[in-house]
PDB file of C-alpha atoms in Angstrom:
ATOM      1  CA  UNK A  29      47.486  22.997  24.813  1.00  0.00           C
ATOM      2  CA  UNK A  30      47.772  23.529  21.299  1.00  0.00           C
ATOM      3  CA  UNK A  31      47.389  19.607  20.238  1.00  0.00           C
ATOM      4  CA  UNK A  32      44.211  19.758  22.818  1.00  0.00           C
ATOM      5  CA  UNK A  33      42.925  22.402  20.467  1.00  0.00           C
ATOM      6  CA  UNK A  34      43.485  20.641  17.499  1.00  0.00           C
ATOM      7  CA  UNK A  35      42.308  17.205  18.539  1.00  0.00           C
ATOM      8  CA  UNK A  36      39.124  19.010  19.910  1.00  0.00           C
ATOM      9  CA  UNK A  37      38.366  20.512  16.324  1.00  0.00           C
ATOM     10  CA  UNK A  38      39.354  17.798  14.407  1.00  0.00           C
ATOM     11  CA  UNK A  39      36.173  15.839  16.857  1.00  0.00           C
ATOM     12  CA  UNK A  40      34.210  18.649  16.077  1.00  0.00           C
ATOM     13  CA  UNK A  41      34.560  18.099  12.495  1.00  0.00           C
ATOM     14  CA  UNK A  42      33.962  13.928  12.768  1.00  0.00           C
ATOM     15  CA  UNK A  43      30.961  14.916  14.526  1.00  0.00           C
ATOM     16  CA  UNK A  44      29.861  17.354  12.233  1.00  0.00           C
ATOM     17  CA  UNK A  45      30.531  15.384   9.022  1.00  0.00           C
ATOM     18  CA  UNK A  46      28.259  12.178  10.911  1.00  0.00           C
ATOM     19  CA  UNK A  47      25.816  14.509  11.783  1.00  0.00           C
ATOM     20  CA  UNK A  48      25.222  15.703   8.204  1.00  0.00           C
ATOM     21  CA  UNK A  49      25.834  12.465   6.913  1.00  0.00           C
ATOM     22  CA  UNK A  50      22.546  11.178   9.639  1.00  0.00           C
ATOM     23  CA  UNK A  51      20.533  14.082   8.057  1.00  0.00           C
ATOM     24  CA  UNK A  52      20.907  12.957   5.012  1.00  0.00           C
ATOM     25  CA  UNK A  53      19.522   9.020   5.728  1.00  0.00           C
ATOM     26  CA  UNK A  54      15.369   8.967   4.324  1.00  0.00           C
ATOM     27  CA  UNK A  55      14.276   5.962   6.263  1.00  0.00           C
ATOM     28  CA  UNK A  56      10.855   4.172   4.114  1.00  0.00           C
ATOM     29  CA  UNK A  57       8.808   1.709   5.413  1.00  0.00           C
ATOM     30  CA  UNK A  58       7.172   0.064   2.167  1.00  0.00           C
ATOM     31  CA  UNK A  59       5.443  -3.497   1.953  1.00  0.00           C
ATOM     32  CA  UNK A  60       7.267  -6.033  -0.277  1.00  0.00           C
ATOM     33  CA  UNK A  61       5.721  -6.134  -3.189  1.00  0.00           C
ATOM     34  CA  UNK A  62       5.331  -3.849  -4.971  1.00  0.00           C
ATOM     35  CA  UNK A  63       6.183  -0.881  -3.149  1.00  0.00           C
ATOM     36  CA  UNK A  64       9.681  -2.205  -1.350  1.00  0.00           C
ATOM     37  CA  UNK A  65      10.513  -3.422  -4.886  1.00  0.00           C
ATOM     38  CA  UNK A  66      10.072   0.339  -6.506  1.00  0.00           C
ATOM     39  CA  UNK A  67      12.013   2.065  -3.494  1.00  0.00           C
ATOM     40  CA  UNK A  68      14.808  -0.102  -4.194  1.00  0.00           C
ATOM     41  CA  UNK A  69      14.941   0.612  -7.518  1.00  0.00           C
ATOM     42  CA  UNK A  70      15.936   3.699  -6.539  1.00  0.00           C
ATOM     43  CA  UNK A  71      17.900   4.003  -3.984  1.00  0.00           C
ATOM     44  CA  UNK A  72      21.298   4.553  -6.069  1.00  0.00           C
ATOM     45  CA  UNK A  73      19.547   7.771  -7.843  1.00  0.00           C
ATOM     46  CA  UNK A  74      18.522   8.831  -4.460  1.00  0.00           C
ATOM     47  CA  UNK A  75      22.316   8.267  -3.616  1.00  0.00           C
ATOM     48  CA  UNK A  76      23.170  10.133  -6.679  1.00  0.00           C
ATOM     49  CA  UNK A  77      21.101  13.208  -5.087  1.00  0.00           C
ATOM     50  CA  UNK A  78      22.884  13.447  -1.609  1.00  0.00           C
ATOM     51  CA  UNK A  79      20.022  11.464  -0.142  1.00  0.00           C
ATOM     52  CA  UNK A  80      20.757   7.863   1.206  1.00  0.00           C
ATOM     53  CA  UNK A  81      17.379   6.006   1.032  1.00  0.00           C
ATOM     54  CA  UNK A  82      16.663   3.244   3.420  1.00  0.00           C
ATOM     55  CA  UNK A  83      13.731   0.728   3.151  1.00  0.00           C
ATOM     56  CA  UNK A  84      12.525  -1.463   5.978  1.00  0.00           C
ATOM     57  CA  UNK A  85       9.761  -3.624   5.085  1.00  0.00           C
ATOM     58  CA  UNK A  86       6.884  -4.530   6.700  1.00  0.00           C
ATOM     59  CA  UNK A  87       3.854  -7.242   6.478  1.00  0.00           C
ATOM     60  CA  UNK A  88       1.113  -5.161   7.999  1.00  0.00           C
ATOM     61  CA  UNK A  89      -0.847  -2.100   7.521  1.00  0.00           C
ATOM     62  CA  UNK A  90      -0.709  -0.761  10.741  1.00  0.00           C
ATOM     63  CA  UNK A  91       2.733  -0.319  12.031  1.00  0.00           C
ATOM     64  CA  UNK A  92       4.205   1.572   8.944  1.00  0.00           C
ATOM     65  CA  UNK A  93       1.545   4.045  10.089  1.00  0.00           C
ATOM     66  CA  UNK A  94       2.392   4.002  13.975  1.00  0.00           C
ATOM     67  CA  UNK A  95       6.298   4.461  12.886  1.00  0.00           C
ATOM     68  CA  UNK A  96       5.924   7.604  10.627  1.00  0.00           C
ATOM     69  CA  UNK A  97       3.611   9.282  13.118  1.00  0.00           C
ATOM     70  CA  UNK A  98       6.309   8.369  15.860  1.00  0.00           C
ATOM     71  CA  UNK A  99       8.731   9.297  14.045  1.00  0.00           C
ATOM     72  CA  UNK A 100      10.742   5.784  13.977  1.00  0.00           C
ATOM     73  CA  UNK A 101      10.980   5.977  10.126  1.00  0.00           C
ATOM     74  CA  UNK A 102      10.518   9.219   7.753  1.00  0.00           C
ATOM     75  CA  UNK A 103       7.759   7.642   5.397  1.00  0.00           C
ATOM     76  CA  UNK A 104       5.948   4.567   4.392  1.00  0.00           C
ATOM     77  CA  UNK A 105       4.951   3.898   0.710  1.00  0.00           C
ATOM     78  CA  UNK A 106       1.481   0.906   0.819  1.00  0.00           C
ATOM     79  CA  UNK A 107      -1.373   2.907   1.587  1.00  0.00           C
ATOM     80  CA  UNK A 108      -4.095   4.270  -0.563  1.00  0.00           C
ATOM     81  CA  UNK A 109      -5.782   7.391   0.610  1.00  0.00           C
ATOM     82  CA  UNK A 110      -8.933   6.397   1.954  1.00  0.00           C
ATOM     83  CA  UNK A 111      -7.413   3.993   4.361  1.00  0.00           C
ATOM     84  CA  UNK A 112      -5.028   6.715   5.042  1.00  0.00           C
ATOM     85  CA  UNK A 113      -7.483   8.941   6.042  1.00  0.00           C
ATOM     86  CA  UNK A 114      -9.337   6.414   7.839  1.00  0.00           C
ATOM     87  CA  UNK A 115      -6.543   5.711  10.126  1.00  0.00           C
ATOM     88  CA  UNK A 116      -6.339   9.192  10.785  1.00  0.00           C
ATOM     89  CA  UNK A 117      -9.556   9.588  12.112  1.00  0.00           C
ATOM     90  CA  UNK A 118      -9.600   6.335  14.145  1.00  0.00           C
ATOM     91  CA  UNK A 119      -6.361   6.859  15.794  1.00  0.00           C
ATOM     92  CA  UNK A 120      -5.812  10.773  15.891  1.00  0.00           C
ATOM     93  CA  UNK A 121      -2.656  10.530  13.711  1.00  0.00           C
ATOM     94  CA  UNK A 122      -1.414  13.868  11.421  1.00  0.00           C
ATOM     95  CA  UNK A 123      -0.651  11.484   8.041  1.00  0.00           C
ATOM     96  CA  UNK A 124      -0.687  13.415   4.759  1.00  0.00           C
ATOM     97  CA  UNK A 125      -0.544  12.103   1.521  1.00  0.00           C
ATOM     98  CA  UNK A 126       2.809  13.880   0.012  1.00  0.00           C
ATOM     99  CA  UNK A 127       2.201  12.118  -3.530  1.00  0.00           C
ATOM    100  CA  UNK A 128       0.108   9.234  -5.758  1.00  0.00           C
ATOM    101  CA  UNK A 129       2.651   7.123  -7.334  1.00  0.00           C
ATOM    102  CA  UNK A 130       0.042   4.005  -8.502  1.00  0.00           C
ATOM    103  CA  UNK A 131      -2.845   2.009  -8.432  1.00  0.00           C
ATOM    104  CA  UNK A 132      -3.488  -1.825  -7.856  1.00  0.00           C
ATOM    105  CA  UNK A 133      -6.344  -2.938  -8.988  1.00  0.00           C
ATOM    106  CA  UNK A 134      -8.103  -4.857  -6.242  1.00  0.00           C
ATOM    107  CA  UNK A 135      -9.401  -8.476  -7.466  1.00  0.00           C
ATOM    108  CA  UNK A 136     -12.120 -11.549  -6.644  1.00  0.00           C
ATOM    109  CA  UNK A 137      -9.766 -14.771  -6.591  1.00  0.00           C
ATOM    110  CA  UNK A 138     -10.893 -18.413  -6.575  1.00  0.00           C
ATOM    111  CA  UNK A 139      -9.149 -21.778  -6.161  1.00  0.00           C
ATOM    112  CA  UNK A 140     -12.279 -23.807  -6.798  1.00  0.00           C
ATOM    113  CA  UNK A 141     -13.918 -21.672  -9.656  1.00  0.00           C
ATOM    114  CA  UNK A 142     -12.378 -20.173 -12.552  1.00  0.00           C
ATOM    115  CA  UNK A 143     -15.581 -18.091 -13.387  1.00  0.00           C
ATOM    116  CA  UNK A 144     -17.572 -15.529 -10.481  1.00  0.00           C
ATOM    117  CA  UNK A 145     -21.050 -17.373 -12.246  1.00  0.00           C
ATOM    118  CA  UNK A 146     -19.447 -20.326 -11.251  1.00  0.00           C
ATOM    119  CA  UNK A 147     -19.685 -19.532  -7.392  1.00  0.00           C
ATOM    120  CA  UNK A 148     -22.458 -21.278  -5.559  1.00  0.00           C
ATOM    121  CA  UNK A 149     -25.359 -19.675  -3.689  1.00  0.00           C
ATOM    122  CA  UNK A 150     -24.520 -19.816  -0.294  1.00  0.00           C
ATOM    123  CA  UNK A 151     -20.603 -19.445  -0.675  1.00  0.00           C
ATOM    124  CA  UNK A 152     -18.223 -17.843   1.748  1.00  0.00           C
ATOM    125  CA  UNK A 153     -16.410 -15.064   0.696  1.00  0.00           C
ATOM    126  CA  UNK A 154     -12.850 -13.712   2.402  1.00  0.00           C
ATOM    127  CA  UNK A 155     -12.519 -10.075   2.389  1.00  0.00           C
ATOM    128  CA  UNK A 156     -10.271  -7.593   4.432  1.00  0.00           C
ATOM    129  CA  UNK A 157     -11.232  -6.575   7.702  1.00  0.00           C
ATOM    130  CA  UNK A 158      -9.754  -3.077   7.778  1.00  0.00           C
ATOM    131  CA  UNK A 159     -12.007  -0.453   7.785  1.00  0.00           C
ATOM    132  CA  UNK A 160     -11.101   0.822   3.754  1.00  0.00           C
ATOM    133  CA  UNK A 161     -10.166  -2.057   2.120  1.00  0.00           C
ATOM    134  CA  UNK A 162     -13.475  -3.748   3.599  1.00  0.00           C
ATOM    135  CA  UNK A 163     -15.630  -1.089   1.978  1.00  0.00           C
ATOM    136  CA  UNK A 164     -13.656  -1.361  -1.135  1.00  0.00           C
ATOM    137  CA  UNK A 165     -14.118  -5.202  -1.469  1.00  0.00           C
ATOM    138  CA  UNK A 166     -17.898  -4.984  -1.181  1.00  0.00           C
ATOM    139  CA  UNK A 167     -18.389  -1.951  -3.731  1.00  0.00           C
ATOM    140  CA  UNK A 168     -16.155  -4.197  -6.348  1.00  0.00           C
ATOM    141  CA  UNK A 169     -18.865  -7.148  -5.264  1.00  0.00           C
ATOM    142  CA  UNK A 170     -21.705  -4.330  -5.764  1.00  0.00           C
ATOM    143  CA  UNK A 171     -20.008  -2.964  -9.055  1.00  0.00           C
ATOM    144  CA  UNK A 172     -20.787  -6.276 -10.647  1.00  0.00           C
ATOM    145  CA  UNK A 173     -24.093  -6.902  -9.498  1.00  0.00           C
ATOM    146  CA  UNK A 174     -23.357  -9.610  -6.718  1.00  0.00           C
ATOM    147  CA  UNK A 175     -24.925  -7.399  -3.968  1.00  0.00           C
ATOM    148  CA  UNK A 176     -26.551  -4.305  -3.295  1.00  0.00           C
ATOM    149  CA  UNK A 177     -25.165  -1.953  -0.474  1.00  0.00           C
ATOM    150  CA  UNK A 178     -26.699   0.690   1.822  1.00  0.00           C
ATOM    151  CA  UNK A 179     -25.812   3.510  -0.441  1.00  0.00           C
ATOM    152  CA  UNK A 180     -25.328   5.604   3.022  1.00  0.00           C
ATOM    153  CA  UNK A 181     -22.611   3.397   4.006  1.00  0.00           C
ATOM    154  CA  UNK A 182     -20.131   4.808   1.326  1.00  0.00           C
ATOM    155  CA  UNK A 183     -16.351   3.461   1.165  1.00  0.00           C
ATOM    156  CA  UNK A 184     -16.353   2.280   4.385  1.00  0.00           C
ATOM    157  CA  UNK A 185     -19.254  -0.191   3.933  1.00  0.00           C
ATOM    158  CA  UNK A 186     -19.219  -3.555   5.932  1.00  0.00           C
ATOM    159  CA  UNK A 187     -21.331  -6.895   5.564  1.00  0.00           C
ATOM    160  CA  UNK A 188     -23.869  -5.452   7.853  1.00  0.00           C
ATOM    161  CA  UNK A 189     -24.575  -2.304   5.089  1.00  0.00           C
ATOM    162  CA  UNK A 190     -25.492  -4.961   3.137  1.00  0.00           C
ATOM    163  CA  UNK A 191     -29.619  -4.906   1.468  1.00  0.00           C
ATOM    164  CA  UNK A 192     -29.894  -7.206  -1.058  1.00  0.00           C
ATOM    165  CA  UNK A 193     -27.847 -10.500  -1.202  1.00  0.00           C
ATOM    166  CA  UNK A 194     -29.314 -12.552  -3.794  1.00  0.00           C
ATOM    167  CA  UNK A 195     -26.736 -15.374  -3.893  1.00  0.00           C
ATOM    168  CA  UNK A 196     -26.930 -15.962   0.123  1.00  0.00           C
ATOM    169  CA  UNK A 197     -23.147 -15.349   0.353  1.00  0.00           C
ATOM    170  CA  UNK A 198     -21.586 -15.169   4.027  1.00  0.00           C
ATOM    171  CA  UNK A 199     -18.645 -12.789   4.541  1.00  0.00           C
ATOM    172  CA  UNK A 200     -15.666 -13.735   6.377  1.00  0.00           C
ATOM    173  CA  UNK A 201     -13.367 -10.879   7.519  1.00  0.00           C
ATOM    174  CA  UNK A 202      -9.951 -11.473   7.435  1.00  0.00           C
ATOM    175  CA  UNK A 203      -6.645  -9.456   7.851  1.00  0.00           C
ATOM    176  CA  UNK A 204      -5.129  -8.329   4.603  1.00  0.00           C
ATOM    177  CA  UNK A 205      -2.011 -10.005   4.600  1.00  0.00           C
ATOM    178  CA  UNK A 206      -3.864 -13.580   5.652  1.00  0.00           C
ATOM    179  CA  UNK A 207      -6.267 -13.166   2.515  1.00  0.00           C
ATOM    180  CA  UNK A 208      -3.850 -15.529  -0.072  1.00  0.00           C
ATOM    181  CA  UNK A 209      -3.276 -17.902   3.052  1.00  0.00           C
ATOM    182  CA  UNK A 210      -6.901 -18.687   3.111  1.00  0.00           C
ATOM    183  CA  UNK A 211      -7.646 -19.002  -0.130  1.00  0.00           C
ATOM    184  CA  UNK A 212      -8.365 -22.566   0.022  1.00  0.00           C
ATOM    185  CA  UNK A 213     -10.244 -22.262   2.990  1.00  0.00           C
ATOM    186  CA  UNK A 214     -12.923 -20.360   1.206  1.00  0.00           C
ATOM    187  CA  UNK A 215     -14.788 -20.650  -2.258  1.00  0.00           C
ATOM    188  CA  UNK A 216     -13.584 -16.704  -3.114  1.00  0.00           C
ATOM    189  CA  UNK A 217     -11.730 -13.883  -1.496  1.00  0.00           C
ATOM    190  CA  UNK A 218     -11.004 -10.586  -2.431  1.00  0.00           C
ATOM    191  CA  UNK A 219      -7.680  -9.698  -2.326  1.00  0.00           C
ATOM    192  CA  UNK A 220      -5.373  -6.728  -2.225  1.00  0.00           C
ATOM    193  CA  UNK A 221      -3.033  -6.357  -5.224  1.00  0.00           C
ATOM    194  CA  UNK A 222       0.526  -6.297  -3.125  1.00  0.00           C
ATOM    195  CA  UNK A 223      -0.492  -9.591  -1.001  1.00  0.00           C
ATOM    196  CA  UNK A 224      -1.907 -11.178  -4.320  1.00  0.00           C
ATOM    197  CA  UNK A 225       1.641 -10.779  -6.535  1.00  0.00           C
ATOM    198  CA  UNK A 226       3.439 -11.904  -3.217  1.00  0.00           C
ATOM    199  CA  UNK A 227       1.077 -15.354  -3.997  1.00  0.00           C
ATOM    200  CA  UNK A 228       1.596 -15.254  -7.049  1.00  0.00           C
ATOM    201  CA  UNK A 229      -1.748 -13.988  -8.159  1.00  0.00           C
ATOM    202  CA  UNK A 230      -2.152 -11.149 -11.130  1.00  0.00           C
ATOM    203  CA  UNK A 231      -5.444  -9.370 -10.950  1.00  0.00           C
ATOM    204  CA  UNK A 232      -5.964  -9.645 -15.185  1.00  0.00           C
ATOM    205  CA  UNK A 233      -4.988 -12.717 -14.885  1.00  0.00           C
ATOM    206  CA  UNK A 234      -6.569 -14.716 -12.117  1.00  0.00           C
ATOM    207  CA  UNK A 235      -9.224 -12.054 -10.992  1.00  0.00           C
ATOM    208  CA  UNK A 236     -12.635 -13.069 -11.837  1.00  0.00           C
ATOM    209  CA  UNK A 237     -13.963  -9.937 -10.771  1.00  0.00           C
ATOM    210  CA  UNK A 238     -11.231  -6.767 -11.491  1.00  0.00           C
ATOM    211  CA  UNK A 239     -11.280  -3.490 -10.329  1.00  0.00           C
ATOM    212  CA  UNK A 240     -11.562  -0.766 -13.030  1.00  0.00           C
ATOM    213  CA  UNK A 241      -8.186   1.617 -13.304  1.00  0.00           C
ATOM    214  CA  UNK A 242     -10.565   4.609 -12.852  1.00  0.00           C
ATOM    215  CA  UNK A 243     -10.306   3.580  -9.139  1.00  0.00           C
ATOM    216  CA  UNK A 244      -9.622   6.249  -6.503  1.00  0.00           C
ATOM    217  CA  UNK A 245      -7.614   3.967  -4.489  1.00  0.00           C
ATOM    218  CA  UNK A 246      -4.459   5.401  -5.570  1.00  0.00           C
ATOM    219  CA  UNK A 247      -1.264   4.232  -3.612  1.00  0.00           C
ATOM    220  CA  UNK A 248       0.856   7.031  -1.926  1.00  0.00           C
ATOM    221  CA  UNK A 249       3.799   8.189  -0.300  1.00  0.00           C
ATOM    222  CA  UNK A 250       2.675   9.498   3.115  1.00  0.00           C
ATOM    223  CA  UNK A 251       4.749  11.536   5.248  1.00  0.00           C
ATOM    224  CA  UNK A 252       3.580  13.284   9.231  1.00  0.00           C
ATOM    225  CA  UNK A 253       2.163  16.696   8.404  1.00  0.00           C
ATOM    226  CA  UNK A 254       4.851  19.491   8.308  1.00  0.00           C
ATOM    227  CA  UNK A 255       7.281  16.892   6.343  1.00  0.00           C
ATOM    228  CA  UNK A 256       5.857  17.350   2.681  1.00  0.00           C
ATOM    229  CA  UNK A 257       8.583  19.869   1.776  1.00  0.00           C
ATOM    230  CA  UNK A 258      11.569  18.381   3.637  1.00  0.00           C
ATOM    231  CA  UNK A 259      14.015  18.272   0.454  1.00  0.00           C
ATOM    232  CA  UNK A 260      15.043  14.680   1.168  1.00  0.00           C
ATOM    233  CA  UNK A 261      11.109  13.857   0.333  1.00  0.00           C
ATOM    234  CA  UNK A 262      10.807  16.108  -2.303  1.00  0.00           C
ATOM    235  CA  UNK A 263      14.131  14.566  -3.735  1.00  0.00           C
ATOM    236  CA  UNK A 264      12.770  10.507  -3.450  1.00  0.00           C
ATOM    237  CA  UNK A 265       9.029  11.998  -5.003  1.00  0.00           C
ATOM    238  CA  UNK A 266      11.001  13.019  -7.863  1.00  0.00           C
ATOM    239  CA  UNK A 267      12.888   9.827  -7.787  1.00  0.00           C
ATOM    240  CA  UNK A 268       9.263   7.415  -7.511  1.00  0.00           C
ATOM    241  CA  UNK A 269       7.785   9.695 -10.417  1.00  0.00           C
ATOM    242  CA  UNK A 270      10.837   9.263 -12.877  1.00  0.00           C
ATOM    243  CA  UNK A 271      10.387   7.653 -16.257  1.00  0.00           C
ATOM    244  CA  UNK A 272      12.781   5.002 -14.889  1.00  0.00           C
ATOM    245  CA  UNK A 273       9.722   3.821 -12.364  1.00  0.00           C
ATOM    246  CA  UNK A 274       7.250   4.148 -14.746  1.00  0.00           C
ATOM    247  CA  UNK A 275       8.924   2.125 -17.271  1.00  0.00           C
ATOM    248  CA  UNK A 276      10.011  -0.398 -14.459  1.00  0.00           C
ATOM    249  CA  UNK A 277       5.881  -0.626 -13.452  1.00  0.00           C
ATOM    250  CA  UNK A 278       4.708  -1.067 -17.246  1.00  0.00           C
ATOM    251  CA  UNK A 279       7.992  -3.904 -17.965  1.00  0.00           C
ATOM    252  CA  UNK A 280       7.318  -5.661 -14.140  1.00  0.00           C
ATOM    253  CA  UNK A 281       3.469  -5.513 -14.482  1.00  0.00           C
ATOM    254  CA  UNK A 282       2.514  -5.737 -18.306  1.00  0.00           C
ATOM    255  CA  UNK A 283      -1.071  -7.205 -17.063  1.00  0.00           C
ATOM    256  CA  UNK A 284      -2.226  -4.315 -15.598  1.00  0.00           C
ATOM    257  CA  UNK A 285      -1.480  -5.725 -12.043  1.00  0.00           C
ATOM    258  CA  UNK A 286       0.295  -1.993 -11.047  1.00  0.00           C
ATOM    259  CA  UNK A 287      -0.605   1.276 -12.734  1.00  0.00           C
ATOM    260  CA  UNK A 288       1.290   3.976 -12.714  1.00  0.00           C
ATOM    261  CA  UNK A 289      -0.680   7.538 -12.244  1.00  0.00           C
ATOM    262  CA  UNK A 290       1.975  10.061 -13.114  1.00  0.00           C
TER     263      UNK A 290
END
């Protein structure tokens, strides 16, 4: 009876130790690049803090959303928080932004014309279809004089909001992550800055038309409300605002392509 008691324990104890070692996994859902790239960066100072990080990355921005607010993963690091709070409203979800770790500049890119004069009346123009990111294409197009938007229409503008259109140019909606694949399908598209490094594209660099770094389209980490001030999350927010990061975002981005806002 006595070994029965002892075996028993000693289970207990395997148990015990897996099940604090389980609460102790962060599981991130990030898109490659740059956000999977950061999270990685820090995964052996998470380690360092009792917290083993894991990323899983993903090519969309839609199911990163569905598994936080389902609780399949713990996090997701892409989003900025207008299309975060977007989603919210369209689908009912309880996302919060837990903190603003950087910007990416959002960008007009050409294969045929290496100036925006240089695009033709008439031209067709690839922009993304999501509700945010939409909006926030057009206002870079109306920040630089190329059209004139319903001013009621606000971030979430869409061709439709559109009142004056003095080069004729048609709008093609496309999904985010298709933008770069297109490219050469259209005369111009405008681009998110995580799908344009993945092409190979740098905003300063290949961007005729740039957005300015006083953007509010700062990228977060977002959690499901009530999870802000789990310590594992407060522990990888301390991690993604160290001066390791920021030195990493300023060495891997020296054109301005990622901004750090801490």
């Amino acid at each position: 009876m006595k070994k029965i008691v002892v075996l028993a324990a000693a289970a207990l104890l395997v148990a015990a130790g897996c099940s604090k070692k389980a609460a102790n996994v962060l599981t991130v859902g990030a898109t490659p690049e740059p956000h999977a790239a950061i999270l990685n960066l820090i995964v052996d100072d998470l380690a360092d803090a009792g917290v083993t990080l894991k990323v899983v990355e993903f090519t969309d921005y839609v199911t990163p959303n569905e598994a936080v607010e389902n609780g399949q993963i713990d996090a997701n690091y892409f989003q900025h928080i207008p299309y975060l709070e977007s989603f919210n409203e369209e689908r009912g979800y309880h996302l919060v932004n837990a903190a603003g770790i950087h910007i990416e500049p959002l960008a007009l890119y050409s294969r045929k014309y290496a100036d925006a004069a240089d695009i033709p009346d008439g031209s067709t123009i690839a922009i993304p279809n999501d509700p945010t990111n939409e909006g926030r294409a057009l206002l870079l197009l109306q920040a630089e004089g190329y059209i004139v938007l319903d001013p009621a229409a606000g971030l979430t503008a869409v061709p439709s909001d559109i009142v004056e259109n003095a080069h004729g140019f048609a709008f093609t909606e496309i999904e985010a992550a298709s933008l770069p694949r297109v490219l050469d399908d259209v005369d111009a598209a405008v681009i998110n800055g995580n799908y344009a490094l993945n092409a190979g594209l740098t905003a300063l660099e290949d961007g005729l038309l740039v957005e300015s770094e006083t953007s509010p389209y700062v990228n977060v980490l977002a959690v499901k409300d009530g999870r802000q001030d789990d310590e594992r999350i407060q522990k990888l927010i301390a991690a993604l605002k160290s001066q390791k990061v920021k030195n990493y975002i300023t060495k891997r981005y020296p054109k301005g392509e990622v901004v750090a806002v801490f």
